[in-house]
Coordinates of N, CA and C in Angstrom, one line a residue:
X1 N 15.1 -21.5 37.6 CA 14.1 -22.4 37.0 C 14.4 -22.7 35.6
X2 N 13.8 -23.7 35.1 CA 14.7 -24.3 33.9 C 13.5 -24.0 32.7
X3 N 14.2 -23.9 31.6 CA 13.6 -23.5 30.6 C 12.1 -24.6 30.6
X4 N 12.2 -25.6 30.5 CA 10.6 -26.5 30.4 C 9.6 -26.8 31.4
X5 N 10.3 -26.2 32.9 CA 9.4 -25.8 34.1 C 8.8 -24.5 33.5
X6 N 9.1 -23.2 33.2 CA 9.0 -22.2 32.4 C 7.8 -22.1 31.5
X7 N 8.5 -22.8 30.3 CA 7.1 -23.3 29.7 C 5.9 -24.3 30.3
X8 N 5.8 -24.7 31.0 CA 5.3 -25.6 31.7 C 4.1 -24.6 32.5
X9 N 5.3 -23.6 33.5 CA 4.2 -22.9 34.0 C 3.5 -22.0 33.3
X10 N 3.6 -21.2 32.4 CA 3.0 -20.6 31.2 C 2.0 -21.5 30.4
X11 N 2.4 -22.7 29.9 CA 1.2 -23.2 29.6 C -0.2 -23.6 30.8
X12 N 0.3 -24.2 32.1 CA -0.5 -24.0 32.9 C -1.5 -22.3 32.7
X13 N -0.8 -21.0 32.8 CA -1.5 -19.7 33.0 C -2.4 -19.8 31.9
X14 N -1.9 -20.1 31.1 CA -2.9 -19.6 29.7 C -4.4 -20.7 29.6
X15 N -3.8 -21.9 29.9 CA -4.6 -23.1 30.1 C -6.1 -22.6 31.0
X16 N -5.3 -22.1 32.3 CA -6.4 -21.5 33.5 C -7.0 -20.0 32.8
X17 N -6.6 -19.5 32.2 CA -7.6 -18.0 31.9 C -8.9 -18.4 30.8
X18 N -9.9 -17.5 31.2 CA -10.9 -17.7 30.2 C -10.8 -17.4 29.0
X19 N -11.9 -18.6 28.6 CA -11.6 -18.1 27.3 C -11.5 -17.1 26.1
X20 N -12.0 -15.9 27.0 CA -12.6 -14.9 26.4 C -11.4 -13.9 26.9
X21 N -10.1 -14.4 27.3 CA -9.1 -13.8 27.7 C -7.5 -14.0 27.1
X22 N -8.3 -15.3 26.3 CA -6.8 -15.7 25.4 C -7.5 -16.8 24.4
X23 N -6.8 -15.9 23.1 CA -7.0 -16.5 22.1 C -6.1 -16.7 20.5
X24 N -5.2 -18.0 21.2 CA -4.0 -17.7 20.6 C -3.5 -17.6 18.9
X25 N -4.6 -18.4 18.8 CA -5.4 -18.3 17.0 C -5.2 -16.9 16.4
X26 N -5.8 -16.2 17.1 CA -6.5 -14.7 16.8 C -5.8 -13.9 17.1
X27 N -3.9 -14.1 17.5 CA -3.3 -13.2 18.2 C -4.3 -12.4 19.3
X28 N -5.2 -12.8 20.1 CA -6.0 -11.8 21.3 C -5.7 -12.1 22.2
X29 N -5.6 -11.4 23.2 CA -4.9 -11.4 24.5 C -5.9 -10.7 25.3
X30 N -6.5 -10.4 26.5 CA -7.2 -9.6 27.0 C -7.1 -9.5 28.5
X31 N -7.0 -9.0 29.0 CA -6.5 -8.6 30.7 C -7.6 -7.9 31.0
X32 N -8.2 -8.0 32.4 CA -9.3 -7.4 32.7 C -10.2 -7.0 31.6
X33 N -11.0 -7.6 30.7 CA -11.4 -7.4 29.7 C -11.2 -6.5 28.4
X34 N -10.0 -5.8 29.2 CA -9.5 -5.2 27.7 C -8.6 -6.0 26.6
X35 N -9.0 -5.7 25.5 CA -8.2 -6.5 24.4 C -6.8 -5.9 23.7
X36 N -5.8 -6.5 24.0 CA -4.2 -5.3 23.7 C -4.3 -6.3 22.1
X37 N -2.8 -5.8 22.2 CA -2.0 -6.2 20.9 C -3.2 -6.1 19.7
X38 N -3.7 -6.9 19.0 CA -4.6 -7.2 18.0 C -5.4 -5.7 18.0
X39 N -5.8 -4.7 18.6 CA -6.4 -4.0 18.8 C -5.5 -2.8 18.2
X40 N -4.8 -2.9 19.1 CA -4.0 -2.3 19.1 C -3.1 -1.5 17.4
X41 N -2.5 -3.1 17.4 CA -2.1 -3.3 16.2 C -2.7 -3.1 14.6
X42 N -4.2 -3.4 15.1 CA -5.0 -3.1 14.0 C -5.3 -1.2 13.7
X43 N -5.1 -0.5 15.3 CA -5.0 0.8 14.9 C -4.1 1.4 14.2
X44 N -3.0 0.9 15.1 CA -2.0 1.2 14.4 C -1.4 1.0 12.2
X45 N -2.4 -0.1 12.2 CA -2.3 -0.3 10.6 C -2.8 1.1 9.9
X46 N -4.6 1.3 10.8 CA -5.2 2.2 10.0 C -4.7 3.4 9.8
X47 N -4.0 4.3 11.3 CA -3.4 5.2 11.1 C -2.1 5.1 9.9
X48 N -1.7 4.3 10.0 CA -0.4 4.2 9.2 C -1.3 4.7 7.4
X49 N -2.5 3.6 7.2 CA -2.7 3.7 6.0 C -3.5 5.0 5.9
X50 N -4.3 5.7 6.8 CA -4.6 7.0 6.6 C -3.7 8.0 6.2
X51 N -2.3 7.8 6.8 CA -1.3 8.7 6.5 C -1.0 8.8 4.8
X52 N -0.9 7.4 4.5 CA -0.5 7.7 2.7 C -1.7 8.1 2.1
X53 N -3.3 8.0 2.7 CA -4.3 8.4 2.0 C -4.2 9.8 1.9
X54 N -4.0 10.6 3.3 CA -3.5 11.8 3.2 C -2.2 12.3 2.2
X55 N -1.5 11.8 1.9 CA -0.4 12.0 1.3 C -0.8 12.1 -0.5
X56 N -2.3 11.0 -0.6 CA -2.4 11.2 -2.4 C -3.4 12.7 -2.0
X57 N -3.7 13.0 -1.4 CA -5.2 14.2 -1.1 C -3.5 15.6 -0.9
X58 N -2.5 15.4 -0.7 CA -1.9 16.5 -0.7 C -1.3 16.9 -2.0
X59 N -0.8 15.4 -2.6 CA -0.8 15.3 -4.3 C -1.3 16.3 -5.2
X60 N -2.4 15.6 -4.7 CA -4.2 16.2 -5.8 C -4.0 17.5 -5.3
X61 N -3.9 18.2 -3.8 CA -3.9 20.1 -4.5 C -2.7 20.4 -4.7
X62 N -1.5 19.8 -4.6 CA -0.5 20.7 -4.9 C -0.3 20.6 -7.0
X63 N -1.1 19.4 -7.0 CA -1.5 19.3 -8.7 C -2.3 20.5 -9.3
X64 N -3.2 21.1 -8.5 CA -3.9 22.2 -8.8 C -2.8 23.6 -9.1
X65 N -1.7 23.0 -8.2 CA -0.8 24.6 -8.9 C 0.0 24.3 -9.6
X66 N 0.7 23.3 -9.9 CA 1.7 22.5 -10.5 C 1.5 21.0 -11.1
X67 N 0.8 20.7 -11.5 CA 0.6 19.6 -12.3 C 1.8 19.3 -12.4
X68 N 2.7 19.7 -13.6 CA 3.9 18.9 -14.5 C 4.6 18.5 -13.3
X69 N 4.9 19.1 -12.6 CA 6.0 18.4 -11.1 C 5.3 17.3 -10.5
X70 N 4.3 17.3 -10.1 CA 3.5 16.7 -9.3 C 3.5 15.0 -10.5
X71 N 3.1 15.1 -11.4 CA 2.6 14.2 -12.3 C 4.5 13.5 -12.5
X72 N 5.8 14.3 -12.9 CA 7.3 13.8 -12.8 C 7.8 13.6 -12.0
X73 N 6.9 13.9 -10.4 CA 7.7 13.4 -9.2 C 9.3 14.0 -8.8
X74 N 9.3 15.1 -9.4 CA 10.9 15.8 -9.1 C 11.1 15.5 -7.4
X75 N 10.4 15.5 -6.7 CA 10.2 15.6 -5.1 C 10.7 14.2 -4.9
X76 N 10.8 13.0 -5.5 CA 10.2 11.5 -5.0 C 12.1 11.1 -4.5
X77 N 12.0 10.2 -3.7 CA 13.2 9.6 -3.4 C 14.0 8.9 -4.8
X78 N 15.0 8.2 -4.4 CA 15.3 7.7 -6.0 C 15.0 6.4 -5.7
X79 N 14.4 5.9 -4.5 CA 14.2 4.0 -4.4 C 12.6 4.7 -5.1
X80 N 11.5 5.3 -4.9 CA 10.4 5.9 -5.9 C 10.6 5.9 -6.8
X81 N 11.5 6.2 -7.4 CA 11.5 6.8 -9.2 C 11.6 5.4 -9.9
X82 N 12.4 4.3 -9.1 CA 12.5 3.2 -10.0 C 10.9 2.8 -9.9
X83 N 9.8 2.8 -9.7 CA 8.6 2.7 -10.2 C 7.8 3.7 -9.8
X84 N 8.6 4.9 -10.4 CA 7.2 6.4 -10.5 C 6.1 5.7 -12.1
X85 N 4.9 6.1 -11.7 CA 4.2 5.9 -12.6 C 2.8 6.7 -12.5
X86 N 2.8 8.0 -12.7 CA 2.3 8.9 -12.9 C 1.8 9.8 -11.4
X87 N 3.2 10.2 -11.2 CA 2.9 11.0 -10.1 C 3.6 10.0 -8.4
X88 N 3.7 8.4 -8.8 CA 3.6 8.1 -7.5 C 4.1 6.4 -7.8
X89 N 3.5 5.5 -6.6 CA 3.9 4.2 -7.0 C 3.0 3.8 -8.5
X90 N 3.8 2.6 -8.5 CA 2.9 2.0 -9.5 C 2.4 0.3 -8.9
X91 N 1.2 0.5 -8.8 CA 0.6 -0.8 -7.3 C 1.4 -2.0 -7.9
X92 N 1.3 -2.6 -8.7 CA 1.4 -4.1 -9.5 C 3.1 -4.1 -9.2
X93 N 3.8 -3.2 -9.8 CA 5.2 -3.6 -9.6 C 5.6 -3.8 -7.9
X94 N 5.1 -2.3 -7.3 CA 5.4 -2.4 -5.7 C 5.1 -3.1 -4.8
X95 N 4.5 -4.3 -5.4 CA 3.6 -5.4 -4.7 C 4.8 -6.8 -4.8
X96 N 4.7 -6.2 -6.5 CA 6.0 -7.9 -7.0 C 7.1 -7.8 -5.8
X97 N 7.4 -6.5 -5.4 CA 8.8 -6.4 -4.7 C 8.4 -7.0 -3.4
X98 N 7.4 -6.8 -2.8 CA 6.9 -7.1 -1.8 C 6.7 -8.5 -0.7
X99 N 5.5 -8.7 -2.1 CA 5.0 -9.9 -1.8 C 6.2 -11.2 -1.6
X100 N 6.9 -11.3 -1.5 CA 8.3 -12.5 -1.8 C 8.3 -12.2 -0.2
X101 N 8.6 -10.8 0.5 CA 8.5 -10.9 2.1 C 7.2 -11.0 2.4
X102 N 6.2 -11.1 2.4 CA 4.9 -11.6 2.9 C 4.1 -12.5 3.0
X103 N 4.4 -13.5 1.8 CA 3.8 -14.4 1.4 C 3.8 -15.8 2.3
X104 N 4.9 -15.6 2.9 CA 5.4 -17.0 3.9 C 3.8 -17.0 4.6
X105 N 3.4 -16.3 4.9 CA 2.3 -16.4 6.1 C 1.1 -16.6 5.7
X106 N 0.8 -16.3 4.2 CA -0.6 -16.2 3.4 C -0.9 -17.7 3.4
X107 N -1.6 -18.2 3.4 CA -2.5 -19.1 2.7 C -3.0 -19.2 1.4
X108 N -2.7 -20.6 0.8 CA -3.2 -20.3 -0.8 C -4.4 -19.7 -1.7
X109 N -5.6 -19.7 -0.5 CA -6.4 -18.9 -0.7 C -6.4 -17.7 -0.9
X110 N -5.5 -17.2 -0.2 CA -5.1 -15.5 0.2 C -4.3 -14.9 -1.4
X111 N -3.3 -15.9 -1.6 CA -2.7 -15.8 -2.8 C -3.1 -15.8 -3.7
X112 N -4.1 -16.6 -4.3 CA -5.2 -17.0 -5.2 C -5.6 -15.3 -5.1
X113 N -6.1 -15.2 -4.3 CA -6.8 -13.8 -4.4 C -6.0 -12.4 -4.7
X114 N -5.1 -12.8 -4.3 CA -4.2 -11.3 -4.5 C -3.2 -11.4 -5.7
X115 N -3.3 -12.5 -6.7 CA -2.6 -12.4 -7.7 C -3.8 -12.1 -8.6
X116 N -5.0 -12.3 -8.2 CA -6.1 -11.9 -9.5 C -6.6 -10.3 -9.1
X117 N -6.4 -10.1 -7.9 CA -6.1 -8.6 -7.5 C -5.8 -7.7 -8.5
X118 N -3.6 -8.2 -8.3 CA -3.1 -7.9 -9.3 C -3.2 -7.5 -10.5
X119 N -3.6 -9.1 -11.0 CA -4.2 -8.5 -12.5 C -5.3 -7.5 -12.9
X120 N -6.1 -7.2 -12.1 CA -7.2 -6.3 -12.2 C -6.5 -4.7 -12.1
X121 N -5.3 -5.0 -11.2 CA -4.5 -3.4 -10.8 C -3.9 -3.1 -12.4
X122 N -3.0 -4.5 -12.8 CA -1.9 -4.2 -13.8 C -3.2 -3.6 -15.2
X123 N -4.2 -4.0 -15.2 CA -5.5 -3.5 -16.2 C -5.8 -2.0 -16.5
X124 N -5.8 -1.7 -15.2 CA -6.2 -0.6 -15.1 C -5.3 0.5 -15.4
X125 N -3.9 0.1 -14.4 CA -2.4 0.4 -14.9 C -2.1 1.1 -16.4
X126 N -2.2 -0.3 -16.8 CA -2.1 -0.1 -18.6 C -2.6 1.0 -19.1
X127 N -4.5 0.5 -18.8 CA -4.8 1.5 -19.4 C -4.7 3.1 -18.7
X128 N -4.1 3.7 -17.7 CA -4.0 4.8 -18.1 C -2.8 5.0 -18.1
X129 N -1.9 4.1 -18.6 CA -0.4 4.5 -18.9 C -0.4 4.9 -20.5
X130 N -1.4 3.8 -21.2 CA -1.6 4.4 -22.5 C -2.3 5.9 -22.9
X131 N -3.2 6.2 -22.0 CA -3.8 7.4 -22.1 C -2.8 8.3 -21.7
X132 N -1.8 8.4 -20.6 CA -0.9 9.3 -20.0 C -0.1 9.6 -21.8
X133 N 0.1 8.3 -22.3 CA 1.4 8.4 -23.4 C 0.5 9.1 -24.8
X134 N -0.8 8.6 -24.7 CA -1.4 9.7 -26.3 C -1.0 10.8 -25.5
X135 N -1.6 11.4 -24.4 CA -2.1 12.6 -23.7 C -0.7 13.5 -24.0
X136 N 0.7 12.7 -23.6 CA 1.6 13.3 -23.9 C 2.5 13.8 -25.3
X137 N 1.7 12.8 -26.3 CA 1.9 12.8 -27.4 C 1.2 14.3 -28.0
X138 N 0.5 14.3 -27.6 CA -0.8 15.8 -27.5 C 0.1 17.2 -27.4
X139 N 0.5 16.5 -25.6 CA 0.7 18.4 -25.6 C 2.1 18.6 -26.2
X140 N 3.3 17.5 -26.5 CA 4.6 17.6 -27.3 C 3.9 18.6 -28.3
X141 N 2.6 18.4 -29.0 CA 2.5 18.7 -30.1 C 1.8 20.6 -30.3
X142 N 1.3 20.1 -29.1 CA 0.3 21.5 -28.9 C 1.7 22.4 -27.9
X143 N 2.6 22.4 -27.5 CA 3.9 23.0 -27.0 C 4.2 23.6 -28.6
X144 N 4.4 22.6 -29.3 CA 5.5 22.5 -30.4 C 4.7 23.9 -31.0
X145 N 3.5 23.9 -31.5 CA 2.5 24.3 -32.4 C 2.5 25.9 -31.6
X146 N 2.6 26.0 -30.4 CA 2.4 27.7 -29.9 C 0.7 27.2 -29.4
X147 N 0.1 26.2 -29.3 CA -1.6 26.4 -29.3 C -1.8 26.4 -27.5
X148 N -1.4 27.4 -27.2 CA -2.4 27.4 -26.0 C -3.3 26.9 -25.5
X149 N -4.3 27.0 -26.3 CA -5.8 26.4 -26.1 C -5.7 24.9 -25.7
X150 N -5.2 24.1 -26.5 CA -4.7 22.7 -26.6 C -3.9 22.3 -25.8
X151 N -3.1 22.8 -25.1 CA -2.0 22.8 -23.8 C -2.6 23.0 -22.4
X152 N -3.8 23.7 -22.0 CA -4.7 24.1 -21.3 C -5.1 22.2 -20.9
X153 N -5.8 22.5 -22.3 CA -6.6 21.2 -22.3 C -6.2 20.0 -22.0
X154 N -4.9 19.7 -22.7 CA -4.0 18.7 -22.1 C -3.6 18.8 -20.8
X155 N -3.2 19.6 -20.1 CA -2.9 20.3 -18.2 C -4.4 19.7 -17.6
X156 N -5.3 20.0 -17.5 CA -6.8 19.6 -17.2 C -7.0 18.1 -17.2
X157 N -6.1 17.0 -18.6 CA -6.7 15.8 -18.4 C -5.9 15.7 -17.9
X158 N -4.6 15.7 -17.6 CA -3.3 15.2 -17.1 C -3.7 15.3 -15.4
X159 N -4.3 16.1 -14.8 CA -5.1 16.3 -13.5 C -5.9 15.0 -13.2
X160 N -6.9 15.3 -14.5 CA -7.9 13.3 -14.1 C -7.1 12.7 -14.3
X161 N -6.0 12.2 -14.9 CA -5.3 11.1 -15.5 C -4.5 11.4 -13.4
X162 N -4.0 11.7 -12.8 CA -3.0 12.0 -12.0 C -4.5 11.6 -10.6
X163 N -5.2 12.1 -10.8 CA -6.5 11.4 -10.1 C -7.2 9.9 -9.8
X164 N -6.9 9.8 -11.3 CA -7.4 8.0 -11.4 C -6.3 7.3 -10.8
X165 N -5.3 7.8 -11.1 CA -3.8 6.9 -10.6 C -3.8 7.0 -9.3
X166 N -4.1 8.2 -8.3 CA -4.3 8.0 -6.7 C -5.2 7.2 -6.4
X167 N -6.4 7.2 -6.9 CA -7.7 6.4 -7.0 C -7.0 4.5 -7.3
X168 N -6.6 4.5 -8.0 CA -6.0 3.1 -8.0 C -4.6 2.7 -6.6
X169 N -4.0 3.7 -6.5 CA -3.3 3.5 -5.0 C -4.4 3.1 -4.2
X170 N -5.0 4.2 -4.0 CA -5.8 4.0 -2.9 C -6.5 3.1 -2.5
X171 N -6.8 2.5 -3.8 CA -7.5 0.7 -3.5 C -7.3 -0.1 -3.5
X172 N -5.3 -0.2 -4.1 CA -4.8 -0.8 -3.6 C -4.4 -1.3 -2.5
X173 N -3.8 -0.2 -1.7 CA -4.0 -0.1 -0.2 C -5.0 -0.6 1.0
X174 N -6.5 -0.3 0.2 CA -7.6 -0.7 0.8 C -7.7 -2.0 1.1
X175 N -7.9 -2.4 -0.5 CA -8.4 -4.1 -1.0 C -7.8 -5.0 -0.7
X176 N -6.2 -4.5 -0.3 CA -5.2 -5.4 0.4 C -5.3 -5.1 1.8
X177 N -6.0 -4.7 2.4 CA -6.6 -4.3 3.7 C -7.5 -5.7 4.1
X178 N -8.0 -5.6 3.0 CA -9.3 -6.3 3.3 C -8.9 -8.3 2.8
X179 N -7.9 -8.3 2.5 CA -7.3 -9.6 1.8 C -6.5 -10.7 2.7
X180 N -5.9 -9.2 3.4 CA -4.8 -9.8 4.8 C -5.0 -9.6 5.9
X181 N -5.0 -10.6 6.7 CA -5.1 -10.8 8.2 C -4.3 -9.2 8.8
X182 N -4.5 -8.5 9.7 CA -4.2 -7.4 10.6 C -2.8 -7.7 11.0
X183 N -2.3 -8.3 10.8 CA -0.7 -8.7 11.4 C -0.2 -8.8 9.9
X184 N -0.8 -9.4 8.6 CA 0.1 -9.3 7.3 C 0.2 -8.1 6.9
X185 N -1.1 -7.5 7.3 CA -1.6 -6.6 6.3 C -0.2 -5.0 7.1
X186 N -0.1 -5.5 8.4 CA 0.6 -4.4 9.0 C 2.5 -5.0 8.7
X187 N 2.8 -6.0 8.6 CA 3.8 -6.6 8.1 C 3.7 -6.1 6.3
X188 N 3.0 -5.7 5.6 CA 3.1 -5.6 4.3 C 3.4 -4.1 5.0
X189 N 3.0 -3.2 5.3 CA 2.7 -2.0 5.7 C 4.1 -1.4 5.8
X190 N 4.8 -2.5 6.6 CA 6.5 -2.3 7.4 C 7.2 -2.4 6.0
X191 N 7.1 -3.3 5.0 CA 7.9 -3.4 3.6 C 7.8 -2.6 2.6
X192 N 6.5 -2.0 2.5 CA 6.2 -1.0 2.0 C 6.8 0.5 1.9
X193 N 7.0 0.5 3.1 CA 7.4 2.1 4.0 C 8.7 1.4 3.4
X194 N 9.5 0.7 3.4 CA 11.1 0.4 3.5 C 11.3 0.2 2.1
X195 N 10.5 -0.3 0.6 CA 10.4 0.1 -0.4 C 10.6 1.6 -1.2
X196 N 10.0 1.9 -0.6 CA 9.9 3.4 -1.1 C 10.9 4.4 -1.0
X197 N 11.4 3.9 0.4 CA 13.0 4.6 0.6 C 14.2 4.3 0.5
X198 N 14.2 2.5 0.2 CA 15.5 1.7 -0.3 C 15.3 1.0 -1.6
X199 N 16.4 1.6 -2.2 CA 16.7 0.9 -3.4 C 16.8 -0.4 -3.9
X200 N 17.2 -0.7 -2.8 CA 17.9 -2.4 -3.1 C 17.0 -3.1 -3.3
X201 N 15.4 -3.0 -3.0 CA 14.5 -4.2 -3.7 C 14.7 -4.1 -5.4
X202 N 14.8 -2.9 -5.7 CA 14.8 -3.3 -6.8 C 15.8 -3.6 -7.6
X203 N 17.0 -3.7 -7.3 CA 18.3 -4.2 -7.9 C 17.8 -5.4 -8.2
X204 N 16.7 -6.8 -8.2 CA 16.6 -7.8 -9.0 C 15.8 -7.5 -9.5
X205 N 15.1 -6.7 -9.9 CA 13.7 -6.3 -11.2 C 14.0 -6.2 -12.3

């Protein structure tokens, strides 16, 4: 049978199914009224993104016995380290690397939105990169000094400080959940995972 009889009959199938059994727009597909792929697919995102929520919640207690490790990332791959930023990614840069494979599919509306995203991430960023750097300026000094008390105190904010920064992952992850269609958002998902373990996005940064 020749490739445009082929398509031919296939367009005829899809033509004859109801409509509530294909819906090519919506990637949905449905066979005996169950719905695959899209369903599917979309579980598959959430588990995926439950996994790294889990991953900042194992952070946060192993911070409870080790802070300084946890907050330097001695553990992190080395494609990680080129944007560790307090304890982990840092959203705004991990996205710049990103977004260049994702974007083909977004709509200018989508992009509109996720570059003012951004800027709201890189805001937040700043400010507790500046707080990480007094904070660190602190305990150099309270190390230097023998003051205990003050080194305590510094370990304790460096915990919130290591908190708010998962808290900013975490919504990054989310809010770009909520920004991109189930197929980008799981396509960002696949670049992400391959970010963190290869170097080579960032050889043009």
């Amino acid at each position: 049978m020749s490739s445009s009889n082929q398509l031919n009959q296939s367009s005829r199938f899809l033509a004859n199914k109801p409509r509530n059994e294909v819906n090519v727009q919506g990637y949905t597909f449905r066979i005996d009224g169950n719905t695959t792929f899209v369903m599917n697919y979309g579980r598959w995102s959430e588990k995926l993104m439950k996994h790294y929520f889990e991953l900042f919640e194992m952070k946060t207690s192993a911070a409870n016995l080790d802070v300084f490790s946890v907050v330097s990332a001695i553990w992190c791959t080395t494609a990680e380290r080129n944007l560790l930023w307090i304890g982990g990614f840092r959203p705004s840069q991990l996205l710049q690397a990103i977004l260049p494979q994702v974007q083909h599919s977004c709509s200018q509306q989508q992009l509109s939105d996720i570059f003012s995203f951004v800027q709201s991430c890189q805001q937040a960023e700043d400010a507790l990169a500046q707080g990480m750097e007094k904070l660190q300026q602190n305990l150099d000094k309270a190390t230097a000094a023998g003051d205990k008390a003050l080194k305590l105190t510094c370990v304790s904010q460096q915990m919130s400080f290591l908190k708010q920064a998962n808290h900013v992952r975490q919504q990054f992850l989310y809010q770009l959940s909520r920004l991109l269609t189930i197929c980008q958002y799981a396509e960002f998902l696949l670049a992400f995972g391959e970010c963190l373990y290869n170097s080579q996005p960032w050889s043009s940064l």
